[in-house]
């Protein structure tokens, strides 16, 4: 079954006297295990689309199904439960807890799902390559290492979908490529569906499907064959 199915999604925002159609009749299907990259200029509606798909925001019109279940009709508690059980998040800012070490940060995220075992936490820290840092304060880590902690935290509960809003937006080229390579590896290993929002067209190379947003609409969709990210020219 199609994992995410958005049908004619409309989201409007009021800005003073003006109504902005942040999402304008957007339809999108995502299959389990895919990497989707959503590209577009600032203000094109990428974050709005991501927030709708992630159950963080609700549609004004249209329909949204997760694994065949209507998300539109869920109340606040059901949405919280949906996110807790099925979704993980990473952002441009890592949003770690500064006074906790690496393991504790991953646990805090993982505890959101009651079925998490201690071994899952350690396994995720190993998978993101931070085994030797697991007792370190997150303040001692580089930006790339902090994003690795955020990825481990998001994935420790083995979510169906990882939602990523500009995940490499604060990182340099080399570190960005390493993070993206890690994400591809984790997608292959764990089969986690990944939805990545970015304004950087190079990142589209890691996708199975690329969605181009413009003025709240999907301007185009294309299939892509995943590329080896480390070899790509970042300066284009
Ligand atoms: P992107 O992530 O591509 O930069 P957004 O989804 O954040 O775009 O925004 C799409 C449009 O909706 C923009 O015109 C933005 O100003 C508007 N918008 C987004 N969020 C809000 C909000 N909470 N209130 C008012 N307008 C918003
Ligand atoms: Mg945005």
PDB file of C-alpha atoms and ligand atoms in Angstrom:
ATOM      1  CA  UNK A   1       0.000   0.000   0.000  1.00  0.00           C
ATOM      2  CA  UNK A   2       1.096   3.564  -0.707  1.00  0.00           C
ATOM      3  CA  UNK A   3       2.584   4.875   2.532  1.00  0.00           C
ATOM      4  CA  UNK A   4       1.821   8.596   2.170  1.00  0.00           C
ATOM      5  CA  UNK A   5      -1.020   9.771  -0.033  1.00  0.00           C
ATOM      6  CA  UNK A   6      -1.856  13.454  -0.282  1.00  0.00           C
ATOM      7  CA  UNK A   7      -4.766  14.255  -2.583  1.00  0.00           C
ATOM      8  CA  UNK A   8      -5.530  17.824  -3.643  1.00  0.00           C
ATOM      9  CA  UNK A   9      -4.019  19.332  -0.512  1.00  0.00           C
ATOM     10  CA  UNK A  10      -4.733  23.024   0.055  1.00  0.00           C
ATOM     11  CA  UNK A  11      -3.250  25.133   2.871  1.00  0.00           C
ATOM     12  CA  UNK A  12      -3.799  28.875   3.135  1.00  0.00           C
ATOM     13  CA  UNK A  13      -2.227  31.387   5.480  1.00  0.00           C
ATOM     14  CA  UNK A  14      -3.512  34.831   6.276  1.00  0.00           C
ATOM     15  CA  UNK A  15      -0.854  37.549   6.080  1.00  0.00           C
ATOM     16  CA  UNK A  16      -2.590  40.768   7.068  1.00  0.00           C
ATOM     17  CA  UNK A  17      -5.315  41.268   4.476  1.00  0.00           C
ATOM     18  CA  UNK A  18      -3.685  38.902   2.017  1.00  0.00           C
ATOM     19  CA  UNK A  19      -4.344  35.159   1.752  1.00  0.00           C
ATOM     20  CA  UNK A  20      -1.312  33.109   0.743  1.00  0.00           C
ATOM     21  CA  UNK A  21      -1.946  29.730  -0.834  1.00  0.00           C
ATOM     22  CA  UNK A  22       1.063  27.997   0.676  1.00  0.00           C
ATOM     23  CA  UNK A  23      -0.177  24.686  -0.778  1.00  0.00           C
ATOM     24  CA  UNK A  24      -2.368  24.851  -3.835  1.00  0.00           C
ATOM     25  CA  UNK A  25      -4.000  21.555  -4.835  1.00  0.00           C
ATOM     26  CA  UNK A  26      -0.945  19.401  -4.200  1.00  0.00           C
ATOM     27  CA  UNK A  27      -1.147  15.650  -4.743  1.00  0.00           C
ATOM     28  CA  UNK A  28       1.722  13.358  -3.872  1.00  0.00           C
ATOM     29  CA  UNK A  29       2.181   9.641  -3.298  1.00  0.00           C
ATOM     30  CA  UNK A  30       5.162   8.191  -1.472  1.00  0.00           C
ATOM     31  CA  UNK A  31       5.909   4.469  -1.374  1.00  0.00           C
ATOM     32  CA  UNK A  32       7.571   2.719   1.558  1.00  0.00           C
ATOM     33  CA  UNK A  33      11.369   2.852   1.504  1.00  0.00           C
ATOM     34  CA  UNK A  34      11.672   5.723  -0.961  1.00  0.00           C
ATOM     35  CA  UNK A  35      13.806   8.813  -0.635  1.00  0.00           C
ATOM     36  CA  UNK A  36      11.877  11.873  -1.826  1.00  0.00           C
ATOM     37  CA  UNK A  37      13.603  15.219  -2.243  1.00  0.00           C
ATOM     38  CA  UNK A  38      11.394  18.313  -2.305  1.00  0.00           C
ATOM     39  CA  UNK A  39      13.172  21.208  -4.009  1.00  0.00           C
ATOM     40  CA  UNK A  40      12.140  24.801  -4.489  1.00  0.00           C
ATOM     41  CA  UNK A  41      12.952  28.416  -3.828  1.00  0.00           C
ATOM     42  CA  UNK A  42      12.308  30.044  -0.478  1.00  0.00           C
ATOM     43  CA  UNK A  43       8.579  30.585   0.032  1.00  0.00           C
ATOM     44  CA  UNK A  44       7.540  27.936  -2.522  1.00  0.00           C
ATOM     45  CA  UNK A  45       5.714  25.860   0.115  1.00  0.00           C
ATOM     46  CA  UNK A  46       8.257  23.141   0.930  1.00  0.00           C
ATOM     47  CA  UNK A  47       8.032  23.395   4.701  1.00  0.00           C
ATOM     48  CA  UNK A  48       4.242  23.657   4.548  1.00  0.00           C
ATOM     49  CA  UNK A  49       4.119  20.447   2.513  1.00  0.00           C
ATOM     50  CA  UNK A  50       6.508  18.694   4.902  1.00  0.00           C
ATOM     51  CA  UNK A  51       4.499  19.817   7.941  1.00  0.00           C
ATOM     52  CA  UNK A  52       1.279  18.515   6.409  1.00  0.00           C
ATOM     53  CA  UNK A  53       2.857  15.153   5.548  1.00  0.00           C
ATOM     54  CA  UNK A  54       4.328  14.949   9.057  1.00  0.00           C
ATOM     55  CA  UNK A  55       1.021  15.624  10.803  1.00  0.00           C
ATOM     56  CA  UNK A  56       2.352  18.864  12.269  1.00  0.00           C
ATOM     57  CA  UNK A  57      -0.167  20.984  10.411  1.00  0.00           C
ATOM     58  CA  UNK A  58      -3.641  20.370   9.003  1.00  0.00           C
ATOM     59  CA  UNK A  59      -5.136  20.863   5.541  1.00  0.00           C
ATOM     60  CA  UNK A  60      -7.817  23.412   4.704  1.00  0.00           C
ATOM     61  CA  UNK A  61      -8.984  21.218   1.828  1.00  0.00           C
ATOM     62  CA  UNK A  62      -8.064  17.866   0.372  1.00  0.00           C
ATOM     63  CA  UNK A  63      -7.290  14.516   1.829  1.00  0.00           C
ATOM     64  CA  UNK A  64      -4.258  12.960   3.445  1.00  0.00           C
ATOM     65  CA  UNK A  65      -3.837   9.255   4.145  1.00  0.00           C
ATOM     66  CA  UNK A  66      -0.990   7.579   6.036  1.00  0.00           C
ATOM     67  CA  UNK A  67      -0.773   3.851   5.298  1.00  0.00           C
ATOM     68  CA  UNK A  68      -4.413   3.944   4.212  1.00  0.00           C
ATOM     69  CA  UNK A  69      -5.661   5.773   7.319  1.00  0.00           C
ATOM     70  CA  UNK A  70      -7.144   9.257   7.080  1.00  0.00           C
ATOM     71  CA  UNK A  71      -4.945  11.750   8.919  1.00  0.00           C
ATOM     72  CA  UNK A  72      -7.395  14.646   8.339  1.00  0.00           C
ATOM     73  CA  UNK A  73      -9.956  13.175  10.671  1.00  0.00           C
ATOM     74  CA  UNK A  74      -7.507  12.573  13.533  1.00  0.00           C
ATOM     75  CA  UNK A  75      -7.819  14.644  16.696  1.00  0.00           C
ATOM     76  CA  UNK A  76      -4.827  16.193  18.468  1.00  0.00           C
ATOM     77  CA  UNK A  77      -4.076  13.099  20.560  1.00  0.00           C
ATOM     78  CA  UNK A  78      -4.269  10.788  17.573  1.00  0.00           C
ATOM     79  CA  UNK A  79      -1.895  13.066  15.632  1.00  0.00           C
ATOM     80  CA  UNK A  80       0.557  13.053  18.535  1.00  0.00           C
ATOM     81  CA  UNK A  81       0.360   9.266  18.650  1.00  0.00           C
ATOM     82  CA  UNK A  82       0.873   9.021  14.875  1.00  0.00           C
ATOM     83  CA  UNK A  83       4.024  11.158  15.052  1.00  0.00           C
ATOM     84  CA  UNK A  84       5.315   9.356  18.121  1.00  0.00           C
ATOM     85  CA  UNK A  85       4.894   5.855  16.710  1.00  0.00           C
ATOM     86  CA  UNK A  86       5.633   6.379  13.023  1.00  0.00           C
ATOM     87  CA  UNK A  87       7.554   9.597  12.324  1.00  0.00           C
ATOM     88  CA  UNK A  88      11.028  10.957  13.029  1.00  0.00           C
ATOM     89  CA  UNK A  89      12.289  14.475  12.411  1.00  0.00           C
ATOM     90  CA  UNK A  90      15.539  16.239  11.711  1.00  0.00           C
ATOM     91  CA  UNK A  91      16.017  19.936  11.062  1.00  0.00           C
ATOM     92  CA  UNK A  92      18.717  22.375  10.021  1.00  0.00           C
ATOM     93  CA  UNK A  93      19.277  23.097  13.697  1.00  0.00           C
ATOM     94  CA  UNK A  94      20.022  19.942  15.641  1.00  0.00           C
ATOM     95  CA  UNK A  95      17.844  20.771  18.663  1.00  0.00           C
ATOM     96  CA  UNK A  96      19.894  18.673  21.066  1.00  0.00           C
ATOM     97  CA  UNK A  97      19.786  19.052  24.829  1.00  0.00           C
ATOM     98  CA  UNK A  98      23.099  20.727  25.709  1.00  0.00           C
ATOM     99  CA  UNK A  99      23.316  19.431  29.250  1.00  0.00           C
ATOM    100  CA  UNK A 100      23.016  15.786  28.195  1.00  0.00           C
ATOM    101  CA  UNK A 101      25.549  13.474  26.587  1.00  0.00           C
ATOM    102  CA  UNK A 102      25.148  11.686  23.246  1.00  0.00           C
ATOM    103  CA  UNK A 103      23.492   8.547  24.633  1.00  0.00           C
ATOM    104  CA  UNK A 104      21.108  10.557  26.791  1.00  0.00           C
ATOM    105  CA  UNK A 105      20.099  12.721  23.835  1.00  0.00           C
ATOM    106  CA  UNK A 106      19.304   9.685  21.718  1.00  0.00           C
ATOM    107  CA  UNK A 107      17.375   8.128  24.605  1.00  0.00           C
ATOM    108  CA  UNK A 108      15.268  11.216  25.160  1.00  0.00           C
ATOM    109  CA  UNK A 109      14.058  11.000  21.575  1.00  0.00           C
ATOM    110  CA  UNK A 110      13.700   7.260  21.680  1.00  0.00           C
ATOM    111  CA  UNK A 111      11.700   7.251  24.900  1.00  0.00           C
ATOM    112  CA  UNK A 112       8.869   8.842  22.968  1.00  0.00           C
ATOM    113  CA  UNK A 113       8.098   5.313  21.905  1.00  0.00           C
ATOM    114  CA  UNK A 114       7.663   2.944  24.833  1.00  0.00           C
ATOM    115  CA  UNK A 115       8.873  -0.128  22.991  1.00  0.00           C
ATOM    116  CA  UNK A 116      12.458   1.151  22.669  1.00  0.00           C
ATOM    117  CA  UNK A 117      15.197  -0.972  24.158  1.00  0.00           C
ATOM    118  CA  UNK A 118      18.543   0.219  25.472  1.00  0.00           C
ATOM    119  CA  UNK A 119      20.255  -1.913  22.810  1.00  0.00           C
ATOM    120  CA  UNK A 120      18.392  -0.035  20.054  1.00  0.00           C
ATOM    121  CA  UNK A 121      19.857   3.207  21.376  1.00  0.00           C
ATOM    122  CA  UNK A 122      23.405   1.865  21.317  1.00  0.00           C
ATOM    123  CA  UNK A 123      22.909   0.270  17.926  1.00  0.00           C
ATOM    124  CA  UNK A 124      21.751   3.577  16.419  1.00  0.00           C
ATOM    125  CA  UNK A 125      24.706   5.451  17.925  1.00  0.00           C
ATOM    126  CA  UNK A 126      26.981   2.876  16.338  1.00  0.00           C
ATOM    127  CA  UNK A 127      25.205   3.136  12.978  1.00  0.00           C
ATOM    128  CA  UNK A 128      25.720   6.900  12.839  1.00  0.00           C
ATOM    129  CA  UNK A 129      29.416   6.402  13.634  1.00  0.00           C
ATOM    130  CA  UNK A 130      29.515   7.928  17.105  1.00  0.00           C
ATOM    131  CA  UNK A 131      30.279   4.868  19.212  1.00  0.00           C
ATOM    132  CA  UNK A 132      33.439   6.442  20.620  1.00  0.00           C
ATOM    133  CA  UNK A 133      31.530   9.645  21.484  1.00  0.00           C
ATOM    134  CA  UNK A 134      28.571   8.103  23.230  1.00  0.00           C
ATOM    135  CA  UNK A 135      29.490   9.474  26.666  1.00  0.00           C
ATOM    136  CA  UNK A 136      30.598  12.879  25.351  1.00  0.00           C
ATOM    137  CA  UNK A 137      28.717  16.087  25.979  1.00  0.00           C
ATOM    138  CA  UNK A 138      27.032  17.185  22.756  1.00  0.00           C
ATOM    139  CA  UNK A 139      28.697  20.579  23.263  1.00  0.00           C
ATOM    140  CA  UNK A 140      32.049  18.958  22.422  1.00  0.00           C
ATOM    141  CA  UNK A 141      30.802  17.763  19.038  1.00  0.00           C
ATOM    142  CA  UNK A 142      31.142  19.365  15.606  1.00  0.00           C
ATOM    143  CA  UNK A 143      28.044  20.395  13.655  1.00  0.00           C
ATOM    144  CA  UNK A 144      28.173  17.236  11.570  1.00  0.00           C
ATOM    145  CA  UNK A 145      28.501  15.077  14.671  1.00  0.00           C
ATOM    146  CA  UNK A 146      25.575  16.882  16.281  1.00  0.00           C
ATOM    147  CA  UNK A 147      23.444  16.183  13.233  1.00  0.00           C
ATOM    148  CA  UNK A 148      24.458  12.519  13.525  1.00  0.00           C
ATOM    149  CA  UNK A 149      23.141  12.527  17.087  1.00  0.00           C
ATOM    150  CA  UNK A 150      19.888  14.072  15.847  1.00  0.00           C
ATOM    151  CA  UNK A 151      19.621  11.354  13.187  1.00  0.00           C
ATOM    152  CA  UNK A 152      20.262   8.617  15.744  1.00  0.00           C
ATOM    153  CA  UNK A 153      17.647  10.160  18.042  1.00  0.00           C
ATOM    154  CA  UNK A 154      15.097  10.319  15.227  1.00  0.00           C
ATOM    155  CA  UNK A 155      15.745   6.752  14.042  1.00  0.00           C
ATOM    156  CA  UNK A 156      16.202   4.904  17.338  1.00  0.00           C
ATOM    157  CA  UNK A 157      12.470   4.271  17.535  1.00  0.00           C
ATOM    158  CA  UNK A 158      12.561   2.887  13.962  1.00  0.00           C
ATOM    159  CA  UNK A 159       9.998   5.266  12.487  1.00  0.00           C
ATOM    160  CA  UNK A 160       8.341   4.518   9.157  1.00  0.00           C
ATOM    161  CA  UNK A 161       9.185   7.971   7.859  1.00  0.00           C
ATOM    162  CA  UNK A 162      12.021  10.404   8.552  1.00  0.00           C
ATOM    163  CA  UNK A 163      11.080  14.012   7.761  1.00  0.00           C
ATOM    164  CA  UNK A 164      14.052  16.284   7.130  1.00  0.00           C
ATOM    165  CA  UNK A 165      13.808  20.060   6.693  1.00  0.00           C
ATOM    166  CA  UNK A 166      17.091  21.402   5.246  1.00  0.00           C
ATOM    167  CA  UNK A 167      19.114  18.738   7.099  1.00  0.00           C
ATOM    168  CA  UNK A 168      22.466  20.007   5.805  1.00  0.00           C
ATOM    169  CA  UNK A 169      21.551  23.693   5.746  1.00  0.00           C
ATOM    170  CA  UNK A 170      24.046  24.581   8.472  1.00  0.00           C
ATOM    171  CA  UNK A 171      26.901  22.348   7.290  1.00  0.00           C
ATOM    172  CA  UNK A 172      29.837  22.800   4.918  1.00  0.00           C
ATOM    173  CA  UNK A 173      30.106  20.841   1.665  1.00  0.00           C
ATOM    174  CA  UNK A 174      32.204  17.953   2.911  1.00  0.00           C
ATOM    175  CA  UNK A 175      30.158  17.450   6.073  1.00  0.00           C
ATOM    176  CA  UNK A 176      26.903  17.778   4.136  1.00  0.00           C
ATOM    177  CA  UNK A 177      27.980  15.024   1.760  1.00  0.00           C
ATOM    178  CA  UNK A 178      28.939  12.765   4.652  1.00  0.00           C
ATOM    179  CA  UNK A 179      25.579  13.302   6.339  1.00  0.00           C
ATOM    180  CA  UNK A 180      23.725  12.572   3.082  1.00  0.00           C
ATOM    181  CA  UNK A 181      25.827   9.461   2.532  1.00  0.00           C
ATOM    182  CA  UNK A 182      24.947   8.338   6.045  1.00  0.00           C
ATOM    183  CA  UNK A 183      21.259   8.945   5.357  1.00  0.00           C
ATOM    184  CA  UNK A 184      21.347   6.870   2.162  1.00  0.00           C
ATOM    185  CA  UNK A 185      23.081   4.067   4.046  1.00  0.00           C
ATOM    186  CA  UNK A 186      20.474   4.158   6.805  1.00  0.00           C
ATOM    187  CA  UNK A 187      17.659   4.167   4.258  1.00  0.00           C
ATOM    188  CA  UNK A 188      19.161   1.066   2.655  1.00  0.00           C
ATOM    189  CA  UNK A 189      19.742  -0.675   5.969  1.00  0.00           C
ATOM    190  CA  UNK A 190      16.539   0.226   7.815  1.00  0.00           C
ATOM    191  CA  UNK A 191      14.192   0.841   4.842  1.00  0.00           C
ATOM    192  CA  UNK A 192      13.147   4.116   6.444  1.00  0.00           C
ATOM    193  CA  UNK A 193      11.179   6.275   4.031  1.00  0.00           C
ATOM    194  CA  UNK A 194      12.820   9.716   3.851  1.00  0.00           C
ATOM    195  CA  UNK A 195      11.308  13.027   2.826  1.00  0.00           C
ATOM    196  CA  UNK A 196      13.980  15.684   2.466  1.00  0.00           C
ATOM    197  CA  UNK A 197      13.206  19.358   1.926  1.00  0.00           C
ATOM    198  CA  UNK A 198      16.024  21.487   0.547  1.00  0.00           C
ATOM    199  CA  UNK A 199      16.768  24.464  -1.665  1.00  0.00           C
ATOM    200  CA  UNK A 200      20.007  22.761  -2.792  1.00  0.00           C
ATOM    201  CA  UNK A 201      19.518  21.046  -6.200  1.00  0.00           C
ATOM    202  CA  UNK A 202      22.598  18.845  -5.695  1.00  0.00           C
ATOM    203  CA  UNK A 203      20.801  16.965  -2.932  1.00  0.00           C
ATOM    204  CA  UNK A 204      18.197  15.834  -5.480  1.00  0.00           C
ATOM    205  CA  UNK A 205      20.805  13.338  -6.688  1.00  0.00           C
ATOM    206  CA  UNK A 206      20.223  11.052  -3.704  1.00  0.00           C
ATOM    207  CA  UNK A 207      16.471  10.822  -4.344  1.00  0.00           C
ATOM    208  CA  UNK A 208      14.283   8.189  -5.968  1.00  0.00           C
ATOM    209  CA  UNK A 209      11.787  10.934  -6.803  1.00  0.00           C
ATOM    210  CA  UNK A 210      12.340  14.667  -7.004  1.00  0.00           C
ATOM    211  CA  UNK A 211       9.478  17.090  -6.450  1.00  0.00           C
ATOM    212  CA  UNK A 212       9.936  20.690  -7.578  1.00  0.00           C
ATOM    213  CA  UNK A 213       7.727  23.218  -5.759  1.00  0.00           C
ATOM    214  CA  UNK A 214       6.815  26.651  -7.038  1.00  0.00           C
ATOM    215  CA  UNK A 215       4.220  29.069  -5.632  1.00  0.00           C
ATOM    216  CA  UNK A 216       2.548  26.363  -3.554  1.00  0.00           C
ATOM    217  CA  UNK A 217       2.225  23.971  -6.477  1.00  0.00           C
ATOM    218  CA  UNK A 218       4.195  20.991  -7.658  1.00  0.00           C
ATOM    219  CA  UNK A 219       5.829  22.346 -10.786  1.00  0.00           C
ATOM    220  CA  UNK A 220       7.290  18.997 -11.785  1.00  0.00           C
ATOM    221  CA  UNK A 221       8.037  15.505 -10.549  1.00  0.00           C
ATOM    222  CA  UNK A 222      10.757  13.267 -11.847  1.00  0.00           C
ATOM    223  CA  UNK A 223      12.273   9.909 -11.143  1.00  0.00           C
ATOM    224  CA  UNK A 224      15.945   9.798 -10.297  1.00  0.00           C
ATOM    225  CA  UNK A 225      18.610   7.166 -10.120  1.00  0.00           C
ATOM    226  CA  UNK A 226      20.513   7.601  -6.860  1.00  0.00           C
ATOM    227  CA  UNK A 227      24.028   8.969  -7.334  1.00  0.00           C
ATOM    228  CA  UNK A 228      27.154   8.578  -5.229  1.00  0.00           C
ATOM    229  CA  UNK A 229      26.969  11.875  -3.375  1.00  0.00           C
ATOM    230  CA  UNK A 230      30.676  12.120  -2.505  1.00  0.00           C
ATOM    231  CA  UNK A 231      31.557  12.441  -6.211  1.00  0.00           C
ATOM    232  CA  UNK A 232      29.158  15.277  -6.987  1.00  0.00           C
ATOM    233  CA  UNK A 233      30.197  18.831  -7.697  1.00  0.00           C
ATOM    234  CA  UNK A 234      28.591  20.880  -4.905  1.00  0.00           C
ATOM    235  CA  UNK A 235      29.353  24.260  -6.450  1.00  0.00           C
ATOM    236  CA  UNK A 236      26.794  24.065  -9.284  1.00  0.00           C
TER     237      UNK A 236
HETATM  238  P1  LIG B   1       9.479  27.242   1.977  1.00  0.00           P
HETATM  239  O1  LIG B   1       9.683  26.229   3.046  1.00  0.00           O
HETATM  240  O2  LIG B   1       9.527  26.685   0.605  1.00  0.00           O
HETATM  241  O3  LIG B   1      10.406  28.417   2.133  1.00  0.00           O
HETATM  242  P2  LIG B   1       6.943  27.778   3.322  1.00  0.00           P
HETATM  243  O4  LIG B   1       6.162  26.545   3.245  1.00  0.00           O
HETATM  244  O5  LIG B   1       7.624  28.085   4.608  1.00  0.00           O
HETATM  245  O6  LIG B   1       7.985  27.838   2.115  1.00  0.00           O
HETATM  246  O7  LIG B   1       5.995  29.014   2.986  1.00  0.00           O
HETATM  247  C1  LIG B   1       5.119  29.049   1.870  1.00  0.00           C
HETATM  248  C2  LIG B   1       4.324  30.335   1.905  1.00  0.00           C
HETATM  249  O8  LIG B   1       3.441  30.346   3.029  1.00  0.00           O
HETATM  250  C3  LIG B   1       5.188  31.585   2.032  1.00  0.00           C
HETATM  251  O9  LIG B   1       4.585  32.620   1.282  1.00  0.00           O
HETATM  252  C4  LIG B   1       5.134  31.892   3.508  1.00  0.00           C
HETATM  253  O10 LIG B   1       5.308  33.266   3.726  1.00  0.00           O
HETATM  254  C5  LIG B   1       3.735  31.433   3.888  1.00  0.00           C
HETATM  255  N1  LIG B   1       3.656  30.948   5.283  1.00  0.00           N
HETATM  256  C6  LIG B   1       4.233  29.833   5.758  1.00  0.00           C
HETATM  257  N2  LIG B   1       3.956  29.652   7.059  1.00  0.00           N
HETATM  258  C7  LIG B   1       3.164  30.701   7.412  1.00  0.00           C
HETATM  259  C8  LIG B   1       2.525  31.096   8.636  1.00  0.00           C
HETATM  260  N3  LIG B   1       2.631  30.367   9.756  1.00  0.00           N
HETATM  261  N4  LIG B   1       1.800  32.231   8.615  1.00  0.00           N
HETATM  262  C9  LIG B   1       1.669  32.966   7.512  1.00  0.00           C
HETATM  263  N5  LIG B   1       2.236  32.646   6.328  1.00  0.00           N
HETATM  264  C10 LIG B   1       2.975  31.534   6.272  1.00  0.00           C
HETATM  265 MG1  LIG B   2      11.172  26.068   4.565  1.00  0.00          MG
END
